[in-house]
Amino acid sequence: MSVTVIDHPLIQHKLTLMRDRTTGPKDFRELLEEIAMLMAYEVTRTIALEDIQVQGPLGPCDGKTISGKKLGVVPILRAGLGMVGGILRLVPNAKVGHIGLYRDETTLQPVEYYCKLPEDLAERDLFLLDPMLATGGSAAAAVEFLKKRGARSKNIKFLCLLCSPKGIEVLQQSDPEVDIYTASIDQALNDRGYILPGLGDAGDRLFGTM
């Protein structure tokens, strides 16, 4: 497993705005979508290409086209939904699945309530999306759901805005082949399992709920 911190200046600037407690749901949603799109540039850097020739206005032209596996985007509900739009701007033909999990407030363990995925998972490179990798339990559970339905660990990439050292450790122990892409590794977790300093509850801030 590799952990890549994407430190592009635009991402870091937008992330700081998201951390600001005065940023409202509208701006928070827009910033999350923009960061997801910027992160997707880095995550898709290793996509395989093949040579192709097209007929241009002035004659034939050699070029490149994406080859190999198709892409799938799988947000972990509900906060992961905020990252989908930005990625689909770059790869509009990607199929989108959904995994619904919530964290039990007492045990901090993930509980599944919904799962709907493309049938051809084994044929796709998958981007698993969640703004926060906190305790790591939801991410590890989501990876297992994907694998049980045919996905391969080496084809799964986990994208998040923030992660904690604990979350990285848990996901690494659960499946060392899943690569993590993040904009920041924050300091720690509090006693409720929230990332510190973090940005609060991403789902609540995204949808304006409490």
Coordinates of C-alpha atoms in Angstrom, one line a residue, residues 27-168:
D27 CA -19.4 26.8 -0.7
F28 CA -18.5 23.5 1.1
R29 CA -20.1 21.4 -1.6
E30 CA -18.5 23.4 -4.4
L31 CA -15.1 23.2 -2.8
L32 CA -15.4 19.4 -2.2
E33 CA -16.3 18.8 -5.8
E34 CA -13.4 21.0 -7.0
I35 CA -10.9 19.2 -4.8
A36 CA -12.1 15.8 -5.9
M37 CA -11.6 16.8 -9.5
L38 CA -8.1 18.1 -8.9
M39 CA -7.3 14.9 -7.0
A40 CA -8.5 12.8 -9.8
Y41 CA -5.8 14.3 -12.1
E42 CA -3.2 12.7 -9.8
V43 CA -5.0 9.5 -9.2
T44 CA -5.5 8.9 -13.0
R45 CA -1.8 9.6 -13.7
T46 CA -1.0 5.9 -14.1
I47 CA -3.9 5.0 -16.4
A48 CA -2.5 3.0 -19.4
L49 CA -2.4 4.5 -22.9
E50 CA -2.3 3.0 -26.3
D51 CA -1.3 4.5 -29.7
I52 CA -4.1 5.5 -32.1
Q53 CA -4.4 7.4 -35.4
V54 CA -7.2 9.8 -36.1
Q55 CA -8.1 11.7 -39.2
G56 CA -7.6 15.4 -38.5
P57 CA -8.7 18.4 -40.6
L58 CA -5.4 18.4 -42.5
G59 CA -4.7 14.7 -42.6
P60 CA -4.0 11.7 -40.4
C61 CA -2.6 12.4 -36.9
D62 CA -1.0 10.0 -34.4
G63 CA -2.2 10.3 -30.8
K64 CA -2.9 8.4 -27.5
T65 CA -6.1 7.0 -26.1
I66 CA -6.9 5.4 -22.7
S67 CA -6.7 1.6 -22.8
G68 CA -7.1 -1.2 -20.3
K69 CA -9.8 -1.4 -17.6
K70 CA -12.7 1.0 -17.5
L71 CA -13.3 3.1 -14.4
G72 CA -15.8 2.8 -11.6
V73 CA -16.6 5.4 -8.9
V74 CA -18.0 4.2 -5.6
P75 CA -18.9 6.8 -2.9
I76 CA -19.4 5.8 0.7
L77 CA -22.8 7.4 1.6
R78 CA -23.5 9.9 2.4
A79 CA -20.5 12.3 2.4
G80 CA -18.8 10.5 -0.5
L81 CA -21.5 11.7 -2.8
G82 CA -20.0 15.2 -2.7
M83 CA -16.9 13.9 -4.5
V84 CA -18.6 12.2 -7.4
G85 CA -19.5 15.2 -9.6
G86 CA -15.9 16.4 -9.8
I87 CA -14.5 13.1 -10.8
L88 CA -17.3 12.5 -13.4
R89 CA -16.3 15.8 -15.1
L90 CA -13.0 14.1 -16.0
V91 CA -14.3 10.6 -16.6
P92 CA -18.0 11.0 -17.6
N93 CA -18.3 7.4 -18.8
A94 CA -17.4 5.9 -15.4
K95 CA -20.0 3.7 -13.8
V96 CA -21.1 4.8 -10.3
G97 CA -21.9 2.4 -7.4
H98 CA -23.0 3.3 -3.9
I99 CA -22.2 1.8 -0.5
G100 CA -24.3 3.0 2.5
L101 CA -22.6 2.8 5.9
Y102 CA -23.1 4.6 9.2
R103 CA -20.9 4.5 12.2
D104 CA -22.4 3.2 15.4
E105 CA -21.9 6.1 17.9
T106 CA -21.2 3.7 20.8
T107 CA -18.9 1.1 19.2
L108 CA -17.6 3.3 16.4
Q109 CA -18.0 0.3 14.1
P110 CA -19.5 0.6 10.6
V111 CA -23.0 -0.7 9.9
E112 CA -24.1 -1.4 6.3
Y113 CA -27.6 -0.2 5.2
Y114 CA -27.2 -0.1 1.4
C115 CA -25.1 -1.5 -1.4
K116 CA -25.6 -1.1 -5.2
L117 CA -22.7 -1.7 -7.4
P118 CA -21.9 -2.3 -11.2
E119 CA -22.0 -5.9 -12.1
D120 CA -18.6 -5.8 -13.9
L121 CA -16.4 -4.7 -10.9
A122 CA -13.7 -7.2 -11.8
E123 CA -13.2 -5.4 -15.1
R124 CA -12.8 -1.9 -13.6
D125 CA -10.3 0.2 -11.8
L126 CA -12.3 1.6 -8.8
F127 CA -12.1 4.9 -7.0
L128 CA -13.6 4.5 -3.5
L129 CA -14.6 7.9 -2.1
D130 CA -15.1 9.3 1.3
P131 CA -13.9 12.8 2.5
M132 CA -12.7 11.4 5.8
L133 CA -10.6 8.4 6.7
A134 CA -11.0 8.6 10.5
T135 CA -11.1 5.3 12.4
G136 CA -10.7 3.4 9.1
G137 CA -13.6 1.0 9.9
S138 CA -15.9 2.2 7.2
A139 CA -13.2 2.3 4.5
A140 CA -12.1 -1.3 5.4
A141 CA -15.7 -2.5 5.4
A142 CA -16.3 -0.9 2.0
V143 CA -13.2 -2.5 0.5
E144 CA -14.5 -5.9 1.7
F145 CA -17.9 -5.3 0.1
L146 CA -16.2 -4.5 -3.2
K147 CA -14.0 -7.6 -3.0
K148 CA -16.9 -9.9 -2.2
R149 CA -18.6 -8.7 -5.4
G150 CA -15.6 -9.4 -7.6
A151 CA -13.3 -6.4 -7.3
R152 CA -9.5 -7.0 -6.8
S153 CA -7.6 -5.2 -4.1
K154 CA -4.9 -3.9 -6.5
N155 CA -7.6 -2.2 -8.6
I156 CA -9.1 -0.2 -5.7
K157 CA -7.9 3.3 -4.9
F158 CA -9.2 5.1 -1.8
L159 CA -9.6 8.9 -2.2
C160 CA -10.2 11.2 0.8
L161 CA -9.7 14.8 1.8
L162 CA -8.4 14.0 5.3
C163 CA -7.1 11.0 7.1
S164 CA -5.7 10.1 10.5
P165 CA -2.7 7.9 11.3
K166 CA -5.1 5.5 12.9
G167 CA -7.3 5.3 9.8
I168 CA -4.3 4.6 7.6

